[in-house]
């Protein structure tokens, strides 16, 4: 998945990622949730926050968990609550 604009991730349900799914974020990914981004099945999963991109947590006072590998060359901006990169990565 290629993201060049803005994605708003909201709601209470988990965002489940499957085999060989890679999110290439070149825009802004706005996490407005205390939910989890997790592996549904398989391998080859990655959240790629590219140079010049932003992964932002703006809503929710609890924990948003990214439970897939998180490769960061951009900006991680936590404005509310906690961001947990539980499968490794840099923030």
PDB file of C-alpha atoms in Angstrom:
ATOM      1  CA  UNK A   1       0.000   0.000   0.000  1.00  0.00           C
ATOM      2  CA  UNK A   2       1.386   3.392  -0.989  1.00  0.00           C
ATOM      3  CA  UNK A   3       0.287   6.362   1.143  1.00  0.00           C
ATOM      4  CA  UNK A   4       1.049   9.805  -0.277  1.00  0.00           C
ATOM      5  CA  UNK A   5      -1.663  11.864   1.426  1.00  0.00           C
ATOM      6  CA  UNK A   6      -3.244  11.535   4.840  1.00  0.00           C
ATOM      7  CA  UNK A   7      -4.626   8.343   6.376  1.00  0.00           C
ATOM      8  CA  UNK A   8      -6.764   8.554   9.511  1.00  0.00           C
ATOM      9  CA  UNK A   9      -6.804   5.321  11.530  1.00  0.00           C
ATOM     10  CA  UNK A  10      -9.702   5.508  13.974  1.00  0.00           C
ATOM     11  CA  UNK A  11     -12.099   3.227  15.797  1.00  0.00           C
ATOM     12  CA  UNK A  12     -11.617   0.503  18.364  1.00  0.00           C
ATOM     13  CA  UNK A  13     -10.908  -2.553  16.230  1.00  0.00           C
ATOM     14  CA  UNK A  14      -7.472  -3.891  15.380  1.00  0.00           C
ATOM     15  CA  UNK A  15      -5.941  -3.196  11.981  1.00  0.00           C
ATOM     16  CA  UNK A  16      -4.830  -6.658  10.829  1.00  0.00           C
ATOM     17  CA  UNK A  17      -2.099  -7.003   8.190  1.00  0.00           C
ATOM     18  CA  UNK A  18      -1.534 -10.170   6.119  1.00  0.00           C
ATOM     19  CA  UNK A  19       1.302 -11.912   4.269  1.00  0.00           C
ATOM     20  CA  UNK A  20       3.746  -9.685   2.340  1.00  0.00           C
ATOM     21  CA  UNK A  21       1.754  -6.529   3.128  1.00  0.00           C
ATOM     22  CA  UNK A  22       3.973  -3.464   3.290  1.00  0.00           C
ATOM     23  CA  UNK A  23       2.657  -0.006   4.064  1.00  0.00           C
ATOM     24  CA  UNK A  24       4.899   2.630   2.452  1.00  0.00           C
ATOM     25  CA  UNK A  25       3.948   5.887   4.159  1.00  0.00           C
ATOM     26  CA  UNK A  26       5.146   8.964   2.273  1.00  0.00           C
ATOM     27  CA  UNK A  27       2.443  11.211   3.749  1.00  0.00           C
ATOM     28  CA  UNK A  28       0.827  11.441   7.173  1.00  0.00           C
ATOM     29  CA  UNK A  29      -0.558   8.425   9.042  1.00  0.00           C
ATOM     30  CA  UNK A  30      -2.746   9.758  11.873  1.00  0.00           C
ATOM     31  CA  UNK A  31      -3.505   7.156  14.559  1.00  0.00           C
ATOM     32  CA  UNK A  32      -6.685   8.288  16.301  1.00  0.00           C
ATOM     33  CA  UNK A  33      -7.148   5.037  18.173  1.00  0.00           C
ATOM     34  CA  UNK A  34      -6.000   3.006  21.154  1.00  0.00           C
ATOM     35  CA  UNK A  35      -6.121  -0.117  18.977  1.00  0.00           C
ATOM     36  CA  UNK A  36      -3.420  -2.451  17.648  1.00  0.00           C
ATOM     37  CA  UNK A  37      -1.937  -2.857  14.180  1.00  0.00           C
ATOM     38  CA  UNK A  38      -1.086  -6.552  14.117  1.00  0.00           C
ATOM     39  CA  UNK A  39      -0.038  -9.494  12.017  1.00  0.00           C
ATOM     40  CA  UNK A  40      -2.970 -11.554  10.781  1.00  0.00           C
ATOM     41  CA  UNK A  41      -0.818 -14.281   9.232  1.00  0.00           C
ATOM     42  CA  UNK A  42       2.340 -14.881   7.255  1.00  0.00           C
ATOM     43  CA  UNK A  43       5.611 -13.042   6.857  1.00  0.00           C
ATOM     44  CA  UNK A  44       7.050 -10.068   4.963  1.00  0.00           C
ATOM     45  CA  UNK A  45       5.005  -7.506   6.891  1.00  0.00           C
ATOM     46  CA  UNK A  46       6.367  -3.956   7.367  1.00  0.00           C
ATOM     47  CA  UNK A  47       5.291  -0.395   8.135  1.00  0.00           C
ATOM     48  CA  UNK A  48       7.767   1.786   6.191  1.00  0.00           C
ATOM     49  CA  UNK A  49       7.611   5.396   7.436  1.00  0.00           C
ATOM     50  CA  UNK A  50       9.654   7.053   4.704  1.00  0.00           C
ATOM     51  CA  UNK A  51      11.855  10.170   4.842  1.00  0.00           C
ATOM     52  CA  UNK A  52       9.623  13.243   4.960  1.00  0.00           C
ATOM     53  CA  UNK A  53       6.610  11.205   6.181  1.00  0.00           C
ATOM     54  CA  UNK A  54       4.911  11.399   9.569  1.00  0.00           C
ATOM     55  CA  UNK A  55       3.362   8.739  11.787  1.00  0.00           C
ATOM     56  CA  UNK A  56       1.303  10.671  14.334  1.00  0.00           C
ATOM     57  CA  UNK A  57      -0.801   9.588  17.337  1.00  0.00           C
ATOM     58  CA  UNK A  58      -3.275  12.372  18.087  1.00  0.00           C
ATOM     59  CA  UNK A  59      -6.218  10.775  19.895  1.00  0.00           C
ATOM     60  CA  UNK A  60      -6.542   8.369  22.814  1.00  0.00           C
ATOM     61  CA  UNK A  61      -4.899   8.532  26.207  1.00  0.00           C
ATOM     62  CA  UNK A  62      -4.066   4.820  26.271  1.00  0.00           C
ATOM     63  CA  UNK A  63      -1.706   2.729  24.127  1.00  0.00           C
ATOM     64  CA  UNK A  64      -1.648   2.360  20.348  1.00  0.00           C
ATOM     65  CA  UNK A  65       0.433  -0.709  19.490  1.00  0.00           C
ATOM     66  CA  UNK A  66       2.159  -1.338  16.178  1.00  0.00           C
ATOM     67  CA  UNK A  67       2.838  -5.075  16.397  1.00  0.00           C
ATOM     68  CA  UNK A  68       4.531  -5.365  13.000  1.00  0.00           C
ATOM     69  CA  UNK A  69       8.089  -4.249  12.164  1.00  0.00           C
ATOM     70  CA  UNK A  70       8.273  -0.435  11.934  1.00  0.00           C
ATOM     71  CA  UNK A  71      11.021   1.048   9.762  1.00  0.00           C
ATOM     72  CA  UNK A  72      11.315   4.794  10.381  1.00  0.00           C
ATOM     73  CA  UNK A  73      13.189   7.321   8.270  1.00  0.00           C
ATOM     74  CA  UNK A  74      10.594  10.051   8.870  1.00  0.00           C
ATOM     75  CA  UNK A  75       8.954  11.609  11.911  1.00  0.00           C
ATOM     76  CA  UNK A  76       7.080   9.910  14.748  1.00  0.00           C
ATOM     77  CA  UNK A  77       4.936  12.411  16.669  1.00  0.00           C
ATOM     78  CA  UNK A  78       3.044  11.211  19.769  1.00  0.00           C
ATOM     79  CA  UNK A  79       0.664  13.973  20.883  1.00  0.00           C
ATOM     80  CA  UNK A  80      -1.595  11.854  23.091  1.00  0.00           C
ATOM     81  CA  UNK A  81      -1.188   8.596  24.989  1.00  0.00           C
ATOM     82  CA  UNK A  82       1.562   6.078  24.234  1.00  0.00           C
ATOM     83  CA  UNK A  83       2.880   4.469  21.059  1.00  0.00           C
ATOM     84  CA  UNK A  84       4.231   0.932  21.499  1.00  0.00           C
ATOM     85  CA  UNK A  85       6.413  -0.437  18.667  1.00  0.00           C
ATOM     86  CA  UNK A  86       6.228  -3.994  20.005  1.00  0.00           C
ATOM     87  CA  UNK A  87       7.672  -5.753  16.926  1.00  0.00           C
ATOM     88  CA  UNK A  88      10.743  -3.550  16.780  1.00  0.00           C
ATOM     89  CA  UNK A  89      11.500  -0.341  15.057  1.00  0.00           C
ATOM     90  CA  UNK A  90      12.518   3.202  15.740  1.00  0.00           C
ATOM     91  CA  UNK A  91      10.431   6.159  16.799  1.00  0.00           C
TER      92      UNK A  91
END
